[in-house]
Short mmCIF file of C-alpha atoms in Angstrom, two decimals:
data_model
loop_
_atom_site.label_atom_id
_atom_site.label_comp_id
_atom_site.label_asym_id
_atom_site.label_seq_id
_atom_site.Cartn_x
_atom_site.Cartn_y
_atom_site.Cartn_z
CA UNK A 1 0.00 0.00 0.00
CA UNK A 2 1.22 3.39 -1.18
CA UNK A 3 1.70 6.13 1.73
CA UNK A 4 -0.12 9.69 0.67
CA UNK A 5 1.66 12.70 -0.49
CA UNK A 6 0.09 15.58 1.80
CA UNK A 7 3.02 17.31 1.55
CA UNK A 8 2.54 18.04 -2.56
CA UNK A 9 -1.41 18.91 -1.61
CA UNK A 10 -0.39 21.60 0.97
CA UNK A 11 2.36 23.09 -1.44
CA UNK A 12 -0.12 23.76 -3.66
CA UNK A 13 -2.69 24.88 -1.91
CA UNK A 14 -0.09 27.29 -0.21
CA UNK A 15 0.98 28.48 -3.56
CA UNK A 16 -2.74 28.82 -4.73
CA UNK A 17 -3.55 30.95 -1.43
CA UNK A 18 -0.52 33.30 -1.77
CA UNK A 19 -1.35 33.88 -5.86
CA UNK A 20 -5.29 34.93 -4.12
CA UNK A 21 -3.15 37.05 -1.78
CA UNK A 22 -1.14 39.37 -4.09
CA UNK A 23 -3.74 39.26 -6.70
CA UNK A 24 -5.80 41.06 -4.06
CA UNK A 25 -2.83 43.50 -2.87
CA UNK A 26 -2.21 44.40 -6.58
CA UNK A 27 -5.28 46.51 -7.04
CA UNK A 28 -4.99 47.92 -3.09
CA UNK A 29 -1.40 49.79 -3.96
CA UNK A 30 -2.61 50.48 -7.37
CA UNK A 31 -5.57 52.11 -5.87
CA UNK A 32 -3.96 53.99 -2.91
CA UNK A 33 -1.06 54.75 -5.58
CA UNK A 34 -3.85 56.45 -7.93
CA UNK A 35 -5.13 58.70 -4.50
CA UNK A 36 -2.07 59.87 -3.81
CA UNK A 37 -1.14 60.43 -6.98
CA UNK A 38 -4.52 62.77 -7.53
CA UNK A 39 -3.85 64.11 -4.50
CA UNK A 40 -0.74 65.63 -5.05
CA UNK A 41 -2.33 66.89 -8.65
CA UNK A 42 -4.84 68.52 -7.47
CA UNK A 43 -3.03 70.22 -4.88
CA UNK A 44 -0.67 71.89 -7.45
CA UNK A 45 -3.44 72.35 -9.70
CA UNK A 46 -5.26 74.56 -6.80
CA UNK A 47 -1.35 76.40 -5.53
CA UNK A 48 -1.26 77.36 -9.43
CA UNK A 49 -4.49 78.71 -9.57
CA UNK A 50 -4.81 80.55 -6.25
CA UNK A 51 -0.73 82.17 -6.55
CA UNK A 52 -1.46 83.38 -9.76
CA UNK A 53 -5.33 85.29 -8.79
CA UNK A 54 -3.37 86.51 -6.08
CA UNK A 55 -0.56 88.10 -8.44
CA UNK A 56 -3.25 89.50 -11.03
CA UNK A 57 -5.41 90.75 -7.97
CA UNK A 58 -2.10 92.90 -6.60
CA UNK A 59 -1.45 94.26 -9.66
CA UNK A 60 -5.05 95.60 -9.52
CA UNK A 61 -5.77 96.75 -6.52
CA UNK A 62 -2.68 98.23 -5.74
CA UNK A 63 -1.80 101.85 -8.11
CA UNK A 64 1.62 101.43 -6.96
CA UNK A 65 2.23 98.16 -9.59
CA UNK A 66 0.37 100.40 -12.21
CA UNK A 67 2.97 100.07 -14.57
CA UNK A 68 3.76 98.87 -17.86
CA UNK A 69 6.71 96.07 -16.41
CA UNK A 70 4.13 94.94 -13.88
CA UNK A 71 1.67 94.83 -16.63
CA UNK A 72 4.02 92.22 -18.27
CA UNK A 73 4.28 90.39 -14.76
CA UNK A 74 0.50 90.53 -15.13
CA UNK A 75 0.27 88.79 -18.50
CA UNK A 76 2.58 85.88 -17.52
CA UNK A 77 0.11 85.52 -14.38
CA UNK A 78 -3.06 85.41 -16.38
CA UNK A 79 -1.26 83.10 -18.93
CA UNK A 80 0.16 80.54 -16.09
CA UNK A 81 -3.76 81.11 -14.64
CA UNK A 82 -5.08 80.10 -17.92
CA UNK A 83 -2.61 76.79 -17.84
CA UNK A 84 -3.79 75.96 -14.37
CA UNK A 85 -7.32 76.13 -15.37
CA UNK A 86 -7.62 74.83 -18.93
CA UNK A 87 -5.28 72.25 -18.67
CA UNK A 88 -3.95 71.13 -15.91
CA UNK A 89 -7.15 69.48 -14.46
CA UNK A 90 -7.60 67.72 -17.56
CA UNK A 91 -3.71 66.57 -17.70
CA UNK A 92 -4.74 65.38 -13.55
CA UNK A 93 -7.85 63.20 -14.78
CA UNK A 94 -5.21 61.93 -17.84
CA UNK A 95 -2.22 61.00 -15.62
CA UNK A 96 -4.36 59.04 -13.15
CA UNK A 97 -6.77 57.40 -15.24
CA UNK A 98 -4.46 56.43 -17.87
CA UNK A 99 -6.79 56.52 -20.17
CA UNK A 100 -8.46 59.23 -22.37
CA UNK A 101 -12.16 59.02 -21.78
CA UNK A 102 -13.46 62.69 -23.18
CA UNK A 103 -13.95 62.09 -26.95
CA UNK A 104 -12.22 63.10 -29.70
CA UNK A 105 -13.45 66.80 -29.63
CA UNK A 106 -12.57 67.66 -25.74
CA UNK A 107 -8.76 66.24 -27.03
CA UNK A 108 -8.18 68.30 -29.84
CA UNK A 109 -9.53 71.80 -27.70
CA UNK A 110 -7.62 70.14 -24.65
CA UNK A 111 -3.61 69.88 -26.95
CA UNK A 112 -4.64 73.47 -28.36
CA UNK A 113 -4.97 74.85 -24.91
CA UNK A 114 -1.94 73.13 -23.57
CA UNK A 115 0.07 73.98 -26.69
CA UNK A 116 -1.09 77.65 -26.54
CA UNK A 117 -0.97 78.08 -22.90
CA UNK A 118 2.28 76.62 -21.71
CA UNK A 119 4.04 77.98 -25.20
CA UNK A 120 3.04 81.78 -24.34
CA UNK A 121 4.02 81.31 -20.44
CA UNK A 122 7.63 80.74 -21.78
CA UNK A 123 7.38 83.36 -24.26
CA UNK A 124 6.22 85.77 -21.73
CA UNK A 125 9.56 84.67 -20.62
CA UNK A 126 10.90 86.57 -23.42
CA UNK A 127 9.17 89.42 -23.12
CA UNK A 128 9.84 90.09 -20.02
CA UNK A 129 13.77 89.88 -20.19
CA UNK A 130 13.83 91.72 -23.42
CA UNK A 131 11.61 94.62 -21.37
CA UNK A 132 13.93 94.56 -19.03
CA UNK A 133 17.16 94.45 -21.37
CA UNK A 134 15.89 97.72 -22.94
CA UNK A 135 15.37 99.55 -19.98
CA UNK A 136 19.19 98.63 -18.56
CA UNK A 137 20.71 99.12 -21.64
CA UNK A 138 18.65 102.54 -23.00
CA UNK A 139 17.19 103.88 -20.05
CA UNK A 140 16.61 106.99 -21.29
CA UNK A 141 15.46 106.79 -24.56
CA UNK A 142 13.37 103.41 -23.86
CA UNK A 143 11.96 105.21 -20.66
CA UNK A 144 9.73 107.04 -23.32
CA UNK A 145 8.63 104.39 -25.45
CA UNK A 146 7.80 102.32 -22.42
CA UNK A 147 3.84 102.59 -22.29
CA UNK A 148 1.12 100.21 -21.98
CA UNK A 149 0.13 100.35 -25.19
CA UNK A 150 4.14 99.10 -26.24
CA UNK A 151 3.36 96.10 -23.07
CA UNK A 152 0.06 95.36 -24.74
CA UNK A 153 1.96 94.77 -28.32
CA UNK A 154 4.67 92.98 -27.30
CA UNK A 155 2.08 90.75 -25.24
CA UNK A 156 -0.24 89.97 -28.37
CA UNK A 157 3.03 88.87 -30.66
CA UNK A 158 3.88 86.34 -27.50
CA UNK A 159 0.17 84.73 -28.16
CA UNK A 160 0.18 84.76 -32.35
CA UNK A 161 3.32 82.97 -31.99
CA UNK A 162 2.32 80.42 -29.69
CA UNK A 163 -0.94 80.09 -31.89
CA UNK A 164 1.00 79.99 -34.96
CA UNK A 165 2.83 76.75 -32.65
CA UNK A 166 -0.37 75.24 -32.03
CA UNK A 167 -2.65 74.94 -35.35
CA UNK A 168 -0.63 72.90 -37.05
CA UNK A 169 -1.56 69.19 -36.01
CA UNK A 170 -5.41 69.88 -37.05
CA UNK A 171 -4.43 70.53 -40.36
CA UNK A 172 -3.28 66.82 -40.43
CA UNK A 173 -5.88 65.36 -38.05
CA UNK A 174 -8.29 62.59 -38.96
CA UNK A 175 -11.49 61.58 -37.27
CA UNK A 176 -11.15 58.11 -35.70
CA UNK A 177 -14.47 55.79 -36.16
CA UNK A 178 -13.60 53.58 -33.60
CA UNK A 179 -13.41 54.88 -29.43
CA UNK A 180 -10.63 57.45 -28.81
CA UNK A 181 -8.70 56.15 -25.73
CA UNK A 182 -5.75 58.10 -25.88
CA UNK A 183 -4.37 61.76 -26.05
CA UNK A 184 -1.67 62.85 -28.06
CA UNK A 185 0.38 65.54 -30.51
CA UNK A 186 0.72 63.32 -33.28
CA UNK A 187 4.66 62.66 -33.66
CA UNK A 188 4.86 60.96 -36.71
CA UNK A 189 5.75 64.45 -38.34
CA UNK A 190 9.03 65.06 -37.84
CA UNK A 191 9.23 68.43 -39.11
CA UNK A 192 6.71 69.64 -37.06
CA UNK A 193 8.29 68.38 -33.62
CA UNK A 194 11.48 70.10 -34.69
CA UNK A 195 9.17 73.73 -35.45
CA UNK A 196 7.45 73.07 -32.34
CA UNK A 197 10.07 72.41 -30.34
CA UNK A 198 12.59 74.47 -31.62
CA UNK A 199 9.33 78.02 -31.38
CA UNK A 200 8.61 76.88 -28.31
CA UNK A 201 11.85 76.37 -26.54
CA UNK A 202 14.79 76.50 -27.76
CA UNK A 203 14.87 79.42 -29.75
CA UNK A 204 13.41 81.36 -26.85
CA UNK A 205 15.79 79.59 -24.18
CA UNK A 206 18.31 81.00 -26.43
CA UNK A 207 17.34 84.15 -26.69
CA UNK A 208 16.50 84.34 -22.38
CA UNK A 209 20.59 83.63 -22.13
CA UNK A 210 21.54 86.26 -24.37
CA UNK A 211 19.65 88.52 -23.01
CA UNK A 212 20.21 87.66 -19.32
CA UNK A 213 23.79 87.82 -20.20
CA UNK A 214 23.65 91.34 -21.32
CA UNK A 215 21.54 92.56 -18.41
CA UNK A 216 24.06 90.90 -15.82
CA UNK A 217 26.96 92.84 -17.67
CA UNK A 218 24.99 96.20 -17.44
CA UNK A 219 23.91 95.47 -14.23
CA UNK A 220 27.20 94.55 -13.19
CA UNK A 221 28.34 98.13 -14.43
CA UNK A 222 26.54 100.15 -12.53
CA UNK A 223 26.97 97.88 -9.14
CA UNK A 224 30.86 98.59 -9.94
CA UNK A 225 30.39 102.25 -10.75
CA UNK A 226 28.64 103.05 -7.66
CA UNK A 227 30.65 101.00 -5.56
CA UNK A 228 33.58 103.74 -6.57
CA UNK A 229 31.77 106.95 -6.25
CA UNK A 230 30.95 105.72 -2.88
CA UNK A 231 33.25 107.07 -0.35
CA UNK A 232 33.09 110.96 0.04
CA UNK A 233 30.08 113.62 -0.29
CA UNK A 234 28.70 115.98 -2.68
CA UNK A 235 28.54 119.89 -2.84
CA UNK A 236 24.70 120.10 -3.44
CA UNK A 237 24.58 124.63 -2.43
CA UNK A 238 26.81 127.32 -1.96
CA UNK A 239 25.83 130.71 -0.86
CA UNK A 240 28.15 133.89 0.18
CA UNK A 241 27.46 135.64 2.79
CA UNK A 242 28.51 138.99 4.27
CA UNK A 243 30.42 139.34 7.19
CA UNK A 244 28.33 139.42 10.42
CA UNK A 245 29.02 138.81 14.37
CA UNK A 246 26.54 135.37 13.59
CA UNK A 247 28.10 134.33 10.26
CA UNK A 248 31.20 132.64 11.34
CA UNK A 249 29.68 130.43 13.58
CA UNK A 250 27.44 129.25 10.56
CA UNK A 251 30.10 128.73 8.21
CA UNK A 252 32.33 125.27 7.17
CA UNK A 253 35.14 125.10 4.82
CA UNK A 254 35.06 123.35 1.41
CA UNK A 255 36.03 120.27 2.72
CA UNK A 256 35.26 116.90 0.28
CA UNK A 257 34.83 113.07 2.56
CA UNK A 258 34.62 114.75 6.01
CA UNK A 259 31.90 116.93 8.03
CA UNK A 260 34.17 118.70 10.25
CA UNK A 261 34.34 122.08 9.87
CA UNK A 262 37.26 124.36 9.94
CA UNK A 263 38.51 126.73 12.19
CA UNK A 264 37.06 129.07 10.89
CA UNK A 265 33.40 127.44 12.42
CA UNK A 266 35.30 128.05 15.66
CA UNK A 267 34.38 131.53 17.34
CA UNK A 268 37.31 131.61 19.35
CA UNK A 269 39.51 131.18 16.27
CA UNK A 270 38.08 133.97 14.22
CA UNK A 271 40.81 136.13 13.63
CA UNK A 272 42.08 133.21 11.19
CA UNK A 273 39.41 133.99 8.90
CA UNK A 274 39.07 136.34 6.41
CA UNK A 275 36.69 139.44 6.84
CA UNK A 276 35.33 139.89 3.61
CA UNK A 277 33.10 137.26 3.21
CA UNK A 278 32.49 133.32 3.63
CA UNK A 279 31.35 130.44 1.65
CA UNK A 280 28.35 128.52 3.54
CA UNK A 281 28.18 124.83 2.18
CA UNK A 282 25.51 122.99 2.51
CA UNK A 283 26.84 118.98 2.44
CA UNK A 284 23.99 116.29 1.02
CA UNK A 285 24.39 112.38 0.52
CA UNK A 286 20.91 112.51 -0.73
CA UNK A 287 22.31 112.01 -4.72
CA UNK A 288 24.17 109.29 -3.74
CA UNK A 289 21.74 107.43 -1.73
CA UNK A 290 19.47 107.58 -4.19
CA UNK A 291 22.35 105.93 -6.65
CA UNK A 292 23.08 103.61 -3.99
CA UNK A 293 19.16 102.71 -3.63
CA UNK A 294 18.90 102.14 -7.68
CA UNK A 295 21.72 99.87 -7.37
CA UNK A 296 20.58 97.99 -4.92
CA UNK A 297 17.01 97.43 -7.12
CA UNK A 298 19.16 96.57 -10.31
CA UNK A 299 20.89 93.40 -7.96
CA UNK A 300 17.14 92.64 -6.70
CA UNK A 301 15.96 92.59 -10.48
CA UNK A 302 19.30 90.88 -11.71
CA UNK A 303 19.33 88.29 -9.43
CA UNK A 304 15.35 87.70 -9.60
CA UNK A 305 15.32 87.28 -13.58
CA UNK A 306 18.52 84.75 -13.02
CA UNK A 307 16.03 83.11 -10.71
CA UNK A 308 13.00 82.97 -12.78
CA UNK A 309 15.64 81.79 -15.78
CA UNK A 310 17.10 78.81 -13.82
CA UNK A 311 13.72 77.87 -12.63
CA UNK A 312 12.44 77.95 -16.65
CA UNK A 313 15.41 75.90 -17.86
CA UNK A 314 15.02 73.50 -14.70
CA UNK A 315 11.05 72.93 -15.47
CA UNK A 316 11.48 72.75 -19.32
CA UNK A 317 14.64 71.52 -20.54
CA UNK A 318 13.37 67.78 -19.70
CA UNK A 319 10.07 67.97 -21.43
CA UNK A 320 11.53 69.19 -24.52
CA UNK A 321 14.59 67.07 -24.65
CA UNK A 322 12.39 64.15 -24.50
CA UNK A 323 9.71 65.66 -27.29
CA UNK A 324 12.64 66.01 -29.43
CA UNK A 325 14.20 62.46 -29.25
CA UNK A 326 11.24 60.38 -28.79
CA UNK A 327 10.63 60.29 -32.51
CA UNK A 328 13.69 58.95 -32.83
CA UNK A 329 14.02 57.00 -30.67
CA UNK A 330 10.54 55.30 -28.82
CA UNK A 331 12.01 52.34 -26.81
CA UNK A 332 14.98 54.31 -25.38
CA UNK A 333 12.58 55.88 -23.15
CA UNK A 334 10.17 54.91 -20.16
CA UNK A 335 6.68 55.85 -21.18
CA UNK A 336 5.95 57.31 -17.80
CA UNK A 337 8.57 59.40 -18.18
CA UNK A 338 6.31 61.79 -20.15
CA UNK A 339 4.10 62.66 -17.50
CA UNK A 340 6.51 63.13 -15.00
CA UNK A 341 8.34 65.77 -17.25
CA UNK A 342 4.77 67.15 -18.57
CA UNK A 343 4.17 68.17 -14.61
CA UNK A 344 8.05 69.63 -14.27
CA UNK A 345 6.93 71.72 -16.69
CA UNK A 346 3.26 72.68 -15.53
CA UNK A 347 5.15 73.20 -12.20
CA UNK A 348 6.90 76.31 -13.98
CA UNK A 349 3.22 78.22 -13.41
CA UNK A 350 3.52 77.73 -10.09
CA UNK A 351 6.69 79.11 -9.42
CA UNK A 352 6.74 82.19 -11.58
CA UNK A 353 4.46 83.85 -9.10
CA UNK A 354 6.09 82.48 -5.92
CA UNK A 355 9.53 84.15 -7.45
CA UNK A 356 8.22 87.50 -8.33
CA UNK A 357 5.90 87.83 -4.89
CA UNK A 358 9.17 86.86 -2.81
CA UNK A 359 11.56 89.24 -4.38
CA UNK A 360 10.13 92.08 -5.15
CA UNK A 361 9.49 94.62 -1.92
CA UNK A 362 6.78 96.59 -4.05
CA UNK A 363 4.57 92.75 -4.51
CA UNK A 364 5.30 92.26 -0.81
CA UNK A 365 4.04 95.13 0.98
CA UNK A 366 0.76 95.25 -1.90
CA UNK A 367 0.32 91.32 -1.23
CA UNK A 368 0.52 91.78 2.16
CA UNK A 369 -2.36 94.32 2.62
CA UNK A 370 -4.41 92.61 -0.32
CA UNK A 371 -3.78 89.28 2.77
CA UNK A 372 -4.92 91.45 5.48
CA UNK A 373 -7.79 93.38 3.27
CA UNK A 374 -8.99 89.74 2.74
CA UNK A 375 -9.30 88.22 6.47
CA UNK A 376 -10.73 91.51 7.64
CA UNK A 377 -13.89 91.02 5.06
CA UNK A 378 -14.01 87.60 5.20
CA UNK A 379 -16.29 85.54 7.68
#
């Protein structure tokens, strides 16, 4: 008689009850994965949204920011608002779902938007630095030409270009019978990656470095300049006056880097001076505060737009670099790799507005009292 073989029986059924046990665990992580994942989404989505009001909102209320450079700052907040709500919720439900479940029609306004969007927040970029070059590098001459109406232009060029980026693919689109479940720009046209690309990046990334490295040189200029006219003081009045048993008490010598006055200030000394008449000098540092103020704005604006250009190329520079060799190259690349760089670069709304609110004193003290104007009328 042959002995049983429990042992095989309880292997298996062992093997059969761990298989039930990760097959159940699988959909748990992917699940809590897919909350947290939404989570963080939506959390950026709302920080985008809310930084961004709050810059355009500034702007308005306070007369202060009236100007035409702030109106710039303006446009890049409505444009990075515009990304935050037009696309980024969509790009949320995307990412998670992994799956496109909006039709055909909601995809092709949805790339537009994106395309649009997210092209003229970089070409604000632009704008911006090349405002800014102008005014370093011509300050007189540009200080004239620098009116709303010049902001306003140099704002609707930013947005025909990044339309002129974004038409394109429907000229080549074609209506799919069957149930869209993904997406996508179309890559198959090579050309049209390299245009896009190239418009929407590198070209202007380009032109942000050359233009940065102007304004640092200027910049760097006047720091220097004013960091040599700094020791001594300036001869702002000069008056004679007649002899008189008050006058030499009231009098200092022409004396350049000190305030002490001469003998001749001294009354028991005044048989030094002369009789005839004395110089009064009134001695000001008020000129060269005011130089040392400006300078101290131009580092504040220098180092801000270095900022603001190191965050750009941070956010972008993956994105693109990825667009641009995909075509070539599918399989040398995760797939999930393209979200992950599609949020660095949303992430670039976020931050504009954090920059410019943090370094600039004239946002601080206007988004402070906007803060306070807030809680005080709120419940």
């Amino acid at each position: 008689m042959e002995a049983p073989s429990p042992p095989a029986n309880i292997s298996g059924s062992n093997e059969t009850q761990s298989n039930l046990t990760s097959g159940a665990q699988e959909p748990d992580s992917g699940l809590g994965f897919q909350v947290v994942l939404a989570l963080t989404l939506a959390l950026i989505t709302l920080a985008t949204t809310l930084s961004n009001a709050f810059v355009i909102a500034t702007i308005y209320q306070s007369r202060k920011l009236h100007t035409p450079a702030n109106f710039l700052i303006g446009s890049l907040a409505l444009t990075d608002l515009l990304v935050s709500v037009l696309v980024m919720p969509i790009s949320a439900l995307y990412t998670v779902c992994q799956t496109w479940t909006l039709g055909q029609v909601l995809c092709d306004i949805w790339l537009s938007s994106d395309i649009t969007c997210c092209t003229a927040s970089i070409l604000h970029l632009c704008v911006i630095a090349l405002d800014r070059y102008w005014a370093i590098t011509d300050a007189v001459e540009y200080s004239k030409k620098r009116t709303p109406a010049r902001a306003a232009g140099m704002v609707a060029t930013a947005w025909v270009i990044a339309i002129s980026i974004s038409l394109p693919p429907f000229f080549w689109r074609q209506v799919k019978a069957e149930e869209v479940t993904s997406c996508n720009v179309n890559t198959d046209h090579i050309f049209y990656t390299i245009y896009s690309t190239f418009g929407a990046f590198y070209i202007p990334t380009l032109l942000l470095l050359a233009l940065y490295g102007r304004i640092y040189v200027e910049a760097r200029k006047r720091i220097l300049k004013q960091a040599r006219n700094k020791p001594g003081k300036r001869l702002t009045s000069a008056r004679l006056i007649t002899n008189s048993p008050g006058s030499v008490a009231s009098t200092t010598s022409l004396n350049y880097g000190t305030n002490d006055a001469s003998s001749c200030g001294d009354p028991a000394s005044s048989s030094a001076c002369p009789n005839a008449g004395q110089v009064k000098v009134t001695v000001s540092d008020a000129l060269l505060e005011k130089k040392r103020i400006s300078a101290a704005r131009e580092r504040r604006a220098t180092k801000t737009l270095g900022i603001i250009l190191g965050a750009y190329i941070v956010c972008w520079l993956p994105f693109f670099i990825y667009t641009l060799l995909v075509p070539l190259c599918a399989s040398c690349f995760h797939p999930g790799l393209f979200d992950i760089f599609t949020w660095l670069g949303y992430l670039n709304s976020l931050i504009n507005p954090i920059i410019y609110t943090m370094s600039n004193e004239d946002f601080k003290q206007a988004f402070h009292k906007l803060l306070l104007r807030s809680s005080c009328c709120g419940p």
